[in-house]
Coordinates of N, CA and C in Angstrom, one line a residue:
X1237 N 17.5 1.0 16.1 CA 18.8 1.1 16.8 C 19.2 -0.3 17.3
X1238 N 20.5 -0.6 17.1 CA 21.0 -1.9 17.5 C 21.1 -2.0 19.0
X1239 N 20.8 -3.2 19.6 CA 20.9 -3.4 21.0 C 22.4 -3.1 21.4
X1240 N 22.6 -2.6 22.6 CA 23.9 -2.3 23.1 C 24.5 -3.5 23.8
X1241 N 24.8 -4.5 23.0 CA 25.4 -5.8 23.6 C 26.9 -5.7 23.4
X1242 N 27.5 -6.6 24.2 CA 28.9 -6.7 24.1 C 29.2 -7.6 22.9
X1243 N 30.5 -7.8 22.6 CA 30.9 -8.6 21.4 C 30.4 -10.0 21.5
X1244 N 30.6 -10.6 22.7 CA 30.2 -12.0 22.9 C 28.7 -12.2 22.6
X1245 N 27.9 -11.4 23.1 CA 26.4 -11.5 22.9 C 26.1 -11.3 21.4
X1246 N 26.7 -10.3 20.8 CA 26.5 -10.0 19.4 C 26.9 -11.2 18.5
X1247 N 28.0 -11.8 18.8 CA 28.5 -13.0 18.1 C 27.6 -14.2 18.2
X1248 N 27.1 -14.4 19.4 CA 26.2 -15.5 19.7 C 24.9 -15.3 18.9
X1249 N 24.4 -14.1 18.9 CA 23.2 -13.8 18.1 C 23.4 -14.0 16.7
X1250 N 24.6 -13.6 16.2 CA 24.9 -13.8 14.7 C 25.0 -15.2 14.4
X1251 N 25.6 -16.0 15.2 CA 25.7 -17.5 14.9 C 24.4 -18.2 14.9
X1252 N 23.5 -17.8 15.8 CA 22.1 -18.4 15.8 C 21.4 -18.0 14.6
X1253 N 21.5 -16.7 14.2 CA 20.9 -16.2 13.0 C 21.4 -17.0 11.7
X1254 N 22.7 -17.2 11.7 CA 23.2 -18.0 10.6 C 22.7 -19.4 10.5
X1255 N 22.5 -20.0 11.7 CA 22.0 -21.4 11.7 C 20.6 -21.4 11.2
X1256 N 19.7 -20.5 11.6 CA 18.3 -20.5 11.2 C 18.2 -20.1 9.7
X1257 N 19.1 -19.2 9.2 CA 19.1 -18.9 7.8 C 19.5 -20.1 7.0
X1258 N 20.5 -20.8 7.4 CA 21.0 -22.0 6.6 C 19.9 -23.1 6.6
X1259 N 19.2 -23.3 7.7 CA 18.1 -24.3 7.7 C 17.1 -23.9 6.7
X1260 N 16.7 -22.7 6.6 CA 15.7 -22.3 5.6 C 16.2 -22.5 4.1
X1261 N 17.5 -22.2 3.9 CA 18.1 -22.4 2.6 C 18.0 -23.9 2.2
X1262 N 18.4 -24.8 3.2 CA 18.4 -26.2 2.9 C 17.0 -26.7 2.5
X1263 N 16.0 -26.3 3.2 CA 14.6 -26.7 2.9 C 14.2 -26.2 1.5
X1264 N 14.6 -25.0 1.1 CA 14.3 -24.5 -0.2 C 15.1 -25.3 -1.3
X1265 N 16.4 -25.6 -1.0 CA 17.2 -26.4 -1.9 C 16.5 -27.7 -2.2
X1266 N 16.0 -28.3 -1.1 CA 15.4 -29.6 -1.3 C 14.2 -29.6 -2.2
X1267 N 13.6 -28.4 -2.4 CA 12.5 -28.3 -3.4 C 13.0 -27.8 -4.7
X1268 N 14.3 -27.8 -4.9 CA 14.9 -27.3 -6.2 C 14.9 -25.8 -6.3
X1269 N 14.9 -25.1 -5.2 CA 14.9 -23.6 -5.3 C 16.2 -23.1 -4.8
X1270 N 16.8 -22.2 -5.6 CA 18.1 -21.6 -5.2 C 17.8 -20.1 -4.9
X1271 N 17.6 -19.7 -3.6 CA 17.2 -18.4 -3.3 C 18.4 -17.4 -3.3
X1272 N 18.1 -16.1 -3.3 CA 19.1 -15.1 -3.2 C 19.0 -14.3 -1.9
X1273 N 20.0 -14.4 -1.0 CA 20.0 -13.7 0.2 C 20.2 -12.2 -0.1
X1274 N 19.5 -11.4 0.7 CA 19.5 -9.9 0.5 C 19.9 -9.2 1.8
X1275 N 20.3 -8.0 1.7 CA 20.6 -7.1 2.8 C 21.4 -7.7 3.9
X1276 N 21.0 -7.6 5.2 CA 21.8 -7.9 6.3 C 22.4 -9.3 6.3
X1277 N 21.6 -10.3 6.0 CA 22.1 -11.6 6.1 C 23.1 -11.9 5.0
X1278 N 23.0 -11.3 3.9 CA 24.1 -11.4 2.8 C 25.3 -10.7 3.3
X1279 N 25.2 -9.4 3.7 CA 26.3 -8.6 4.1 C 27.1 -9.3 5.3
X1280 N 26.4 -9.9 6.2 CA 27.0 -10.6 7.3 C 27.9 -11.7 6.8
X1281 N 27.6 -12.3 5.7 CA 28.3 -13.4 5.2 C 29.5 -13.0 4.3
X1282 N 29.3 -12.0 3.5 CA 30.3 -11.7 2.4 C 31.0 -10.4 2.5
X1283 N 30.5 -9.5 3.4 CA 31.1 -8.2 3.5 C 31.8 -8.0 4.8
X1284 N 31.2 -8.3 5.9 CA 31.8 -8.0 7.2 C 32.6 -9.2 7.7
X1285 N 33.8 -9.0 8.0 CA 34.7 -10.1 8.4 C 34.2 -10.7 9.7
X1286 N 33.7 -9.9 10.6 CA 33.3 -10.4 11.9 C 31.7 -10.4 11.9
X1287 N 31.1 -11.6 12.0 CA 29.6 -11.7 12.0 C 29.0 -10.8 13.0
X1288 N 29.7 -10.5 14.1 CA 29.1 -9.6 15.2 C 29.0 -8.2 14.7
X1289 N 29.6 -7.8 13.6 CA 29.5 -6.4 13.1 C 28.2 -6.1 12.5
X1290 N 27.4 -7.1 12.2 CA 26.1 -6.9 11.5 C 25.0 -7.7 12.1
X1291 N 24.3 -7.1 13.1 CA 23.2 -7.9 13.7 C 22.0 -8.0 12.8
X1292 N 21.2 -9.0 12.9 CA 20.1 -9.2 12.1 C 18.8 -9.3 12.9
X1293 N 17.7 -8.6 12.4 CA 16.4 -8.8 13.0 C 15.6 -9.9 12.3
X1294 N 16.0 -10.1 11.1 CA 15.4 -11.2 10.3 C 16.3 -11.5 9.1
X1295 N 16.0 -12.5 8.3 CA 16.8 -12.8 7.1 C 15.9 -12.6 5.9
X1296 N 16.4 -12.0 4.8 CA 15.6 -11.7 3.6 C 16.1 -12.6 2.5
X1297 N 15.2 -13.4 1.9 CA 15.5 -14.2 0.7 C 14.6 -13.9 -0.5
X1298 N 15.3 -13.6 -1.6 CA 14.5 -13.3 -2.8 C 14.4 -14.7 -3.5
X1299 N 13.2 -15.0 -3.9 CA 12.9 -16.3 -4.6 C 12.9 -16.1 -6.1
X1300 N 13.5 -17.1 -6.8 CA 13.5 -17.0 -8.3 C 12.1 -16.8 -8.9
X1301 N 12.0 -16.0 -9.9 CA 10.7 -15.7 -10.5 C 10.0 -17.1 -10.9
X1302 N 8.7 -17.1 -10.5 CA 7.9 -18.3 -10.8 C 8.0 -19.4 -9.7
X1303 N 8.8 -19.2 -8.7 CA 8.9 -20.2 -7.7 C 8.4 -19.8 -6.3
X1304 N 7.7 -18.7 -6.2 CA 7.4 -18.1 -4.9 C 6.4 -19.1 -4.2
X1305 N 5.4 -19.5 -4.8 CA 4.4 -20.4 -4.1 C 5.1 -21.7 -3.7
X1306 N 6.0 -22.2 -4.6 CA 6.7 -23.4 -4.3 C 7.6 -23.2 -3.0
X1307 N 8.2 -22.1 -2.9 CA 9.1 -21.8 -1.8 C 8.3 -21.7 -0.5
X1308 N 7.1 -21.1 -0.5 CA 6.3 -21.0 0.7 C 5.8 -22.4 1.1
X1309 N 5.4 -23.2 0.1 CA 4.9 -24.5 0.4 C 6.0 -25.4 1.0
X1310 N 7.3 -25.2 0.5 CA 8.4 -26.0 1.0 C 8.7 -25.7 2.5
X1311 N 8.6 -24.5 2.8 CA 8.8 -24.2 4.3 C 7.7 -24.6 5.1
X1312 N 6.5 -24.5 4.6 CA 5.3 -25.0 5.4 C 5.4 -26.5 5.6
X1313 N 5.8 -27.2 4.6 CA 6.0 -28.7 4.7 C 7.0 -29.0 5.7
X1314 N 8.0 -28.1 5.9 CA 9.0 -28.4 6.9 C 8.7 -27.9 8.3
X1315 N 7.4 -27.5 8.5 CA 6.9 -27.1 9.8 C 7.0 -25.6 10.1
X1316 N 7.4 -24.8 9.1 CA 7.5 -23.4 9.4 C 6.1 -22.8 9.5
X1317 N 5.9 -21.8 10.4 CA 4.7 -20.9 10.4 C 4.9 -19.8 9.4
X1318 N 3.9 -19.5 8.7 CA 4.1 -18.4 7.7 C 2.9 -17.4 7.8
X1319 N 3.2 -16.2 7.5 CA 2.1 -15.2 7.5 C 2.5 -14.1 6.5
X1320 N 1.5 -13.5 5.8 CA 1.9 -12.5 4.7 C 2.5 -11.2 5.3
X1321 N 3.3 -10.6 4.5 CA 3.8 -9.3 4.8 C 3.7 -8.5 3.5
X1322 N 2.6 -7.8 3.4 CA 2.3 -7.0 2.2 C 1.9 -8.0 1.1
X1323 N 2.0 -7.6 -0.2 CA 1.5 -8.4 -1.3 C 2.7 -9.2 -1.9
X1324 N 3.9 -8.9 -1.6 CA 5.0 -9.5 -2.3 C 6.0 -10.3 -1.3
X1325 N 5.6 -10.5 -0.1 CA 6.5 -11.2 0.8 C 5.7 -12.0 1.8
X1326 N 6.3 -13.0 2.3 CA 5.8 -13.9 3.3 C 6.8 -14.1 4.4
X1327 N 6.4 -13.8 5.7 CA 7.3 -14.1 6.8 C 7.2 -15.5 7.2
X1328 N 8.3 -16.1 7.7 CA 8.2 -17.5 8.1 C 9.1 -17.7 9.3
X1329 N 8.9 -18.7 10.1 CA 9.7 -19.0 11.2 C 9.7 -20.5 11.5
X1330 N 10.9 -21.1 11.5 CA 11.0 -22.6 11.7 C 10.5 -23.0 13.1
X1331 N 10.2 -24.3 13.2 CA 9.7 -24.8 14.5 C 10.7 -24.6 15.7
X1332 N 12.0 -24.6 15.4 CA 13.0 -24.4 16.5 C 13.8 -23.1 16.3
X1333 N 13.4 -22.2 15.4 CA 14.2 -21.1 15.0 C 13.9 -19.9 15.9
X1334 N 14.9 -19.0 16.0 CA 14.7 -17.8 16.7 C 14.6 -16.6 15.7
X1335 N 15.1 -16.9 14.5 CA 15.1 -15.8 13.5 C 14.0 -16.0 12.5
X1336 N 13.3 -14.9 12.1 CA 12.3 -15.0 11.0 C 13.0 -14.9 9.7
X1337 N 12.5 -15.6 8.7 CA 13.0 -15.6 7.4 C 11.9 -15.1 6.5
X1338 N 12.2 -14.0 5.8 CA 11.2 -13.3 4.9 C 11.5 -13.7 3.5
X1339 N 10.5 -14.3 2.8 CA 10.6 -14.7 1.4 C 10.0 -13.6 0.6
X1340 N 10.7 -13.1 -0.4 CA 10.3 -12.0 -1.3 C 10.0 -12.5 -2.7
X1341 N 8.9 -12.0 -3.2 CA 8.6 -12.3 -4.6 C 9.3 -11.4 -5.6
X1342 N 9.5 -10.2 -5.1 CA 10.2 -9.2 -5.9 C 11.0 -8.2 -5.0
X1343 N 11.9 -7.4 -5.6 CA 12.7 -6.5 -4.8 C 11.9 -5.3 -4.3
X1344 N 11.1 -4.7 -5.2 CA 10.4 -3.4 -4.9 C 9.0 -3.5 -5.5
X1345 N 8.1 -2.6 -5.1 CA 6.8 -2.5 -5.6 C 6.8 -2.2 -7.1
X1346 N 5.9 -2.8 -7.9 CA 5.9 -2.5 -9.4 C 6.0 -1.0 -9.7
X1347 N 6.8 -0.6 -10.6 CA 6.9 0.7 -11.0 C 7.8 1.6 -10.2
X1348 N 8.3 1.1 -9.0 CA 9.1 1.9 -8.1 C 10.4 2.2 -8.7
X1349 N 11.2 1.1 -9.0 CA 12.5 1.2 -9.7 C 12.5 0.2 -10.8
X1350 N 13.6 0.2 -11.6 CA 13.8 -0.7 -12.7 C 14.6 -1.9 -12.4
X1351 N 14.9 -2.1 -11.2 CA 15.8 -3.3 -10.8 C 14.9 -4.5 -10.5
X1352 N 14.9 -5.5 -11.4 CA 14.0 -6.6 -11.2 C 14.7 -7.8 -10.7
X1353 N 13.9 -8.7 -10.1 CA 14.4 -10.0 -9.6 C 15.0 -10.8 -10.8
X1354 N 14.4 -10.8 -11.9 CA 14.9 -11.5 -13.1 C 16.3 -11.1 -13.4
X1355 N 16.5 -9.8 -13.4 CA 17.9 -9.2 -13.7 C 18.9 -9.7 -12.7
X1356 N 18.5 -9.6 -11.4 CA 19.4 -10.0 -10.4 C 19.9 -11.4 -10.5
X1357 N 18.9 -12.3 -10.7 CA 19.3 -13.7 -10.9 C 20.1 -14.0 -12.1
X1358 N 19.8 -13.3 -13.2 CA 20.6 -13.4 -14.4 C 22.1 -13.0 -14.2
X1359 N 22.3 -12.0 -13.4 CA 23.7 -11.5 -13.2 C 24.3 -12.1 -12.0
X1360 N 23.6 -12.8 -11.2 CA 24.1 -13.4 -9.9 C 25.0 -14.6 -10.2
X1361 N 25.6 -15.1 -9.2 CA 26.5 -16.3 -9.3 C 26.0 -17.3 -8.2
X1362 N 26.1 -18.6 -8.6 CA 25.7 -19.6 -7.7 C 26.9 -19.8 -6.7
X1363 N 26.5 -20.0 -5.4 CA 27.5 -20.1 -4.4 C 27.1 -21.3 -3.5
X1364 N 28.1 -22.2 -3.3 CA 27.9 -23.4 -2.5 C 28.7 -23.4 -1.2
X1365 N 29.3 -22.2 -0.9 CA 30.2 -22.1 0.2 C 29.7 -21.2 1.3
X1366 N 28.7 -20.4 1.0 CA 28.2 -19.3 1.9 C 27.6 -19.9 3.1
X1367 N 26.8 -20.9 2.9 CA 26.1 -21.7 4.0 C 26.1 -23.1 3.6
X1368 N 25.6 -24.0 4.5 CA 25.4 -25.4 4.1 C 24.2 -25.5 3.2
X1369 N 24.4 -25.1 2.0 CA 23.3 -25.1 1.1 C 23.7 -24.3 -0.1
X1370 N 22.9 -24.1 -1.1 CA 23.2 -23.4 -2.4 C 22.3 -22.1 -2.5
X1371 N 23.0 -21.0 -2.7 CA 22.3 -19.8 -2.9 C 22.8 -19.1 -4.2
X1372 N 22.1 -18.0 -4.6 CA 22.6 -17.2 -5.7 C 23.0 -15.8 -5.1
X1373 N 24.2 -15.4 -5.3 CA 24.7 -14.2 -4.7 C 24.6 -13.1 -5.8
X1374 N 24.0 -11.9 -5.4 CA 23.9 -10.9 -6.4 C 25.3 -10.3 -6.8
X1375 N 25.3 -9.8 -8.0 CA 26.5 -9.1 -8.5 C 26.8 -7.8 -7.6
X1376 N 28.0 -7.4 -7.4 CA 28.3 -6.3 -6.5 C 27.5 -5.0 -6.9
X1377 N 27.4 -4.7 -8.1 CA 26.7 -3.5 -8.5 C 25.2 -3.6 -8.2
X1378 N 24.6 -4.8 -8.3 CA 23.2 -5.0 -8.0 C 23.1 -4.9 -6.4
X1379 N 24.0 -5.4 -5.7 CA 24.0 -5.4 -4.3 C 24.0 -3.9 -3.8
X1380 N 24.9 -3.1 -4.3 CA 24.9 -1.7 -3.9 C 23.6 -1.0 -4.4
X1381 N 23.1 -1.3 -5.6 CA 21.9 -0.6 -6.0 C 20.7 -1.0 -5.2
X1382 N 20.6 -2.2 -4.7 CA 19.5 -2.6 -3.9 C 19.6 -1.9 -2.5
X1383 N 20.8 -1.7 -2.0 CA 20.9 -1.0 -0.7 C 20.4 0.4 -0.9
X1384 N 20.7 1.1 -2.0 CA 20.3 2.4 -2.3 C 18.8 2.5 -2.4
X1385 N 18.2 1.6 -3.1 CA 16.7 1.6 -3.3 C 16.0 1.3 -2.0
X1386 N 16.5 0.4 -1.2 CA 15.9 0.0 0.0 C 16.0 1.1 1.1
X1387 N 17.1 1.8 1.1 CA 17.3 2.9 2.0 C 16.3 4.0 1.7
X1388 N 16.1 4.3 0.4 CA 15.2 5.4 0.0 C 13.8 5.0 0.2
X1389 N 13.4 3.7 -0.1 CA 12.1 3.2 0.0 C 11.6 3.3 1.5
X1390 N 12.5 2.9 2.4 CA 12.2 2.9 3.8 C 12.3 4.3 4.4
X1391 N 12.7 5.3 3.6 CA 12.8 6.7 4.1 C 13.7 6.7 5.4
X1392 N 14.8 5.9 5.3 CA 15.8 5.9 6.4 C 16.5 7.3 6.5
X1393 N 17.1 7.5 7.6 CA 17.7 8.8 7.9 C 19.1 8.7 8.4
X1394 N 19.7 9.8 8.8 CA 21.0 9.7 9.3 C 21.2 8.9 10.6
X1395 N 20.1 8.7 11.3 CA 20.1 7.9 12.5 C 20.2 6.4 12.3
X1396 N 20.0 6.0 11.0 CA 20.1 4.6 10.7 C 21.5 4.2 10.4
X1397 N 22.4 4.1 11.4 CA 23.8 3.9 11.3 C 24.1 2.6 10.6
X1398 N 23.5 1.4 11.0 CA 23.9 0.2 10.3 C 23.7 0.2 8.8
X1399 N 22.6 0.8 8.3 CA 22.3 0.8 6.9 C 23.3 1.8 6.2
X1400 N 23.7 2.9 6.9 CA 24.6 3.8 6.3 C 26.0 3.1 6.2
X1401 N 26.4 2.4 7.2 CA 27.7 1.7 7.2 C 27.7 0.7 6.1
X1402 N 26.6 0.1 5.7 CA 26.6 -0.9 4.6 C 27.1 -0.3 3.3
X1403 N 26.8 0.9 3.0 CA 27.2 1.5 1.7 C 28.7 1.5 1.6
X1404 N 29.4 2.0 2.5 CA 30.8 2.1 2.5 C 31.5 0.7 2.6
X1405 N 30.9 -0.2 3.3 CA 31.4 -1.5 3.5 C 31.3 -2.3 2.2
X1406 N 30.2 -2.2 1.5 CA 30.1 -2.9 0.2 C 31.1 -2.3 -0.9
X1407 N 31.1 -1.0 -0.9 CA 32.0 -0.3 -1.9 C 33.5 -0.7 -1.6
X1408 N 33.9 -0.8 -0.4 CA 35.3 -1.2 0.0 C 35.5 -2.7 -0.3
X1409 N 34.6 -3.5 0.1 CA 34.8 -5.0 -0.1 C 35.0 -5.4 -1.5
X1410 N 34.2 -4.7 -2.4 CA 34.3 -5.1 -3.8 C 35.1 -4.1 -4.7
X1411 N 35.7 -3.2 -4.0 CA 36.5 -2.2 -4.7 C 35.8 -1.5 -5.9
X1412 N 34.6 -1.1 -5.6 CA 33.7 -0.5 -6.6 C 34.3 0.9 -7.0
X1413 N 34.1 1.2 -8.3 CA 34.4 2.5 -8.8 C 33.2 3.4 -8.9
X1414 N 33.3 4.7 -8.6 CA 32.0 5.5 -8.5 C 31.3 5.6 -9.8
X1415 N 32.0 5.8 -10.9 CA 31.3 6.0 -12.2 C 30.5 4.8 -12.7
X1416 N 31.0 3.6 -12.7 CA 30.2 2.5 -13.0 C 29.0 2.3 -12.1
X1417 N 29.2 2.6 -10.8 CA 28.0 2.6 -9.9 C 27.0 3.6 -10.3
X1418 N 27.4 4.8 -10.6 CA 26.4 5.8 -11.0 C 25.7 5.4 -12.3
X1419 N 26.4 4.9 -13.3 CA 25.7 4.5 -14.5 C 24.7 3.3 -14.2
X1420 N 25.1 2.4 -13.3 CA 24.2 1.3 -13.0 C 23.0 1.8 -12.3
X1421 N 23.1 2.7 -11.4 CA 21.9 3.3 -10.8 C 21.0 4.0 -11.7
X1422 N 21.6 4.7 -12.6 CA 20.8 5.4 -13.7 C 20.1 4.5 -14.6
X1423 N 20.8 3.4 -15.0 CA 20.2 2.4 -15.9 C 19.0 1.7 -15.3
X1424 N 19.0 1.6 -14.0 CA 17.9 0.9 -13.4 C 16.9 1.7 -12.6
X1425 N 16.9 3.0 -13.0 CA 15.9 3.9 -12.4 C 16.1 4.3 -11.0
X1426 N 17.3 4.3 -10.5 CA 17.6 4.5 -9.1 C 18.4 5.8 -8.9
X1427 N 18.5 6.7 -9.9 CA 19.3 7.9 -9.7 C 18.7 8.8 -8.7
X1428 N 17.4 9.0 -8.7 CA 16.8 9.9 -7.6 C 16.9 9.2 -6.3
X1429 N 16.7 7.9 -6.2 CA 16.9 7.2 -4.9 C 18.3 7.4 -4.4
X1430 N 19.2 7.4 -5.3 CA 20.6 7.6 -5.0 C 20.9 9.0 -4.4
X1431 N 20.2 10.0 -5.0 CA 20.4 11.4 -4.5 C 19.9 11.5 -3.1
X1432 N 18.9 10.8 -2.8 CA 18.4 10.8 -1.4 C 19.3 10.0 -0.5
X1433 N 19.5 8.7 -0.8 CA 20.3 7.8 0.1 C 21.7 8.3 0.2
X1434 N 22.4 8.5 -0.9 CA 23.8 8.8 -0.8 C 24.1 10.2 -0.3
X1435 N 23.2 11.1 -0.4 CA 23.4 12.4 0.2 C 23.5 12.2 1.7
X1436 N 22.6 11.4 2.3 CA 22.7 11.2 3.7 C 24.0 10.4 4.0
X1437 N 24.3 9.4 3.2 CA 25.6 8.7 3.5 C 26.8 9.6 3.4
X1438 N 26.8 10.5 2.4 CA 27.9 11.4 2.3 C 28.0 12.3 3.5
X1439 N 26.9 12.7 4.0 CA 26.8 13.5 5.2 C 27.4 12.8 6.4
X1440 N 27.3 11.5 6.4 CA 27.9 10.6 7.5 C 29.3 10.3 7.2
X1441 N 30.0 11.1 6.3 CA 31.4 10.9 6.0 C 31.8 9.7 5.2
X1442 N 30.8 9.3 4.3 CA 31.1 8.3 3.3 C 31.6 9.0 2.0
X1443 N 32.9 9.0 1.8 CA 33.5 9.7 0.7 C 33.1 9.1 -0.6
X1444 N 33.0 7.8 -0.7 CA 32.6 7.1 -1.9 C 31.2 7.5 -2.3
X1445 N 30.3 7.6 -1.4 CA 28.9 8.0 -1.7 C 28.9 9.4 -2.4
X1446 N 29.8 10.3 -1.9 CA 29.9 11.6 -2.5 C 30.4 11.5 -3.9
X1447 N 31.4 10.6 -4.2 CA 31.9 10.5 -5.5 C 30.8 9.9 -6.5
X1448 N 30.0 9.0 -6.0 CA 28.9 8.5 -6.9 C 28.0 9.6 -7.2
X1449 N 27.6 10.4 -6.2 CA 26.7 11.6 -6.5 C 27.3 12.5 -7.5
X1450 N 28.6 12.7 -7.5 CA 29.3 13.6 -8.4 C 29.2 13.1 -9.8
X1451 N 29.1 11.8 -10.0 CA 29.1 11.2 -11.3 C 27.7 11.0 -11.9
X1452 N 26.7 11.2 -11.1 CA 25.3 11.1 -11.6 C 25.1 12.3 -12.6
X1453 N 24.4 12.0 -13.7 CA 24.1 13.0 -14.6 C 23.0 13.9 -14.1
X1454 N 22.9 15.1 -14.5 CA 21.8 16.0 -14.1 C 20.4 15.5 -14.3
X1455 N 19.5 15.7 -13.4 CA 18.2 15.2 -13.5 C 17.4 16.2 -14.4
X1456 N 16.9 15.8 -15.5 CA 16.2 16.7 -16.4 C 14.9 17.3 -15.8
X1457 N 14.3 16.5 -14.9 CA 13.0 17.0 -14.3 C 13.3 18.0 -13.2
X1458 N 14.4 17.7 -12.4 CA 14.7 18.6 -11.3 C 14.8 17.9 -10.0

């Protein structure tokens, strides 16, 4: 649940988070690494017009395949503390930062879904305006698909309002059409995750989620 802060407090927290996120990106860039922001930190920059609309507890960065160890080393060299988070991520925090930055080797556990980091970077676009640094921004369909998979993986529920709001915000921001979204989810092994995630979103009055569900092909297994 998000803290019940006023707009001023939420905006201040968002601006501090942006500063810490940008610092991490610059250190990675200095090592020749162009990371891909994920989830809340990305949505705060490219989807929500007001940064205060999307509070962050941390920032998630996907590292290009083959550069994970280099990314961890770059932050450590810059004075960041690091500690493991599972087998595919490392948490880090800068010497003067308030926000943790999580470096991810991959999107999901092997075999969970078919959406890979290699595919995301291949379809992404380089952006030099998002922060004072260079990142790779995922394609809109990949962004929506990752939200679907992450919601299902975390077994989020109707009480997770910020994550549910992200679905409709991304669909609206990029003017997505439901049928291409449904085909993209199916193509990358996310159809069942979508039936879980988007059913909850539709129950929270997300009409677009309902349309995506309607366009999913029947599940042959059940």
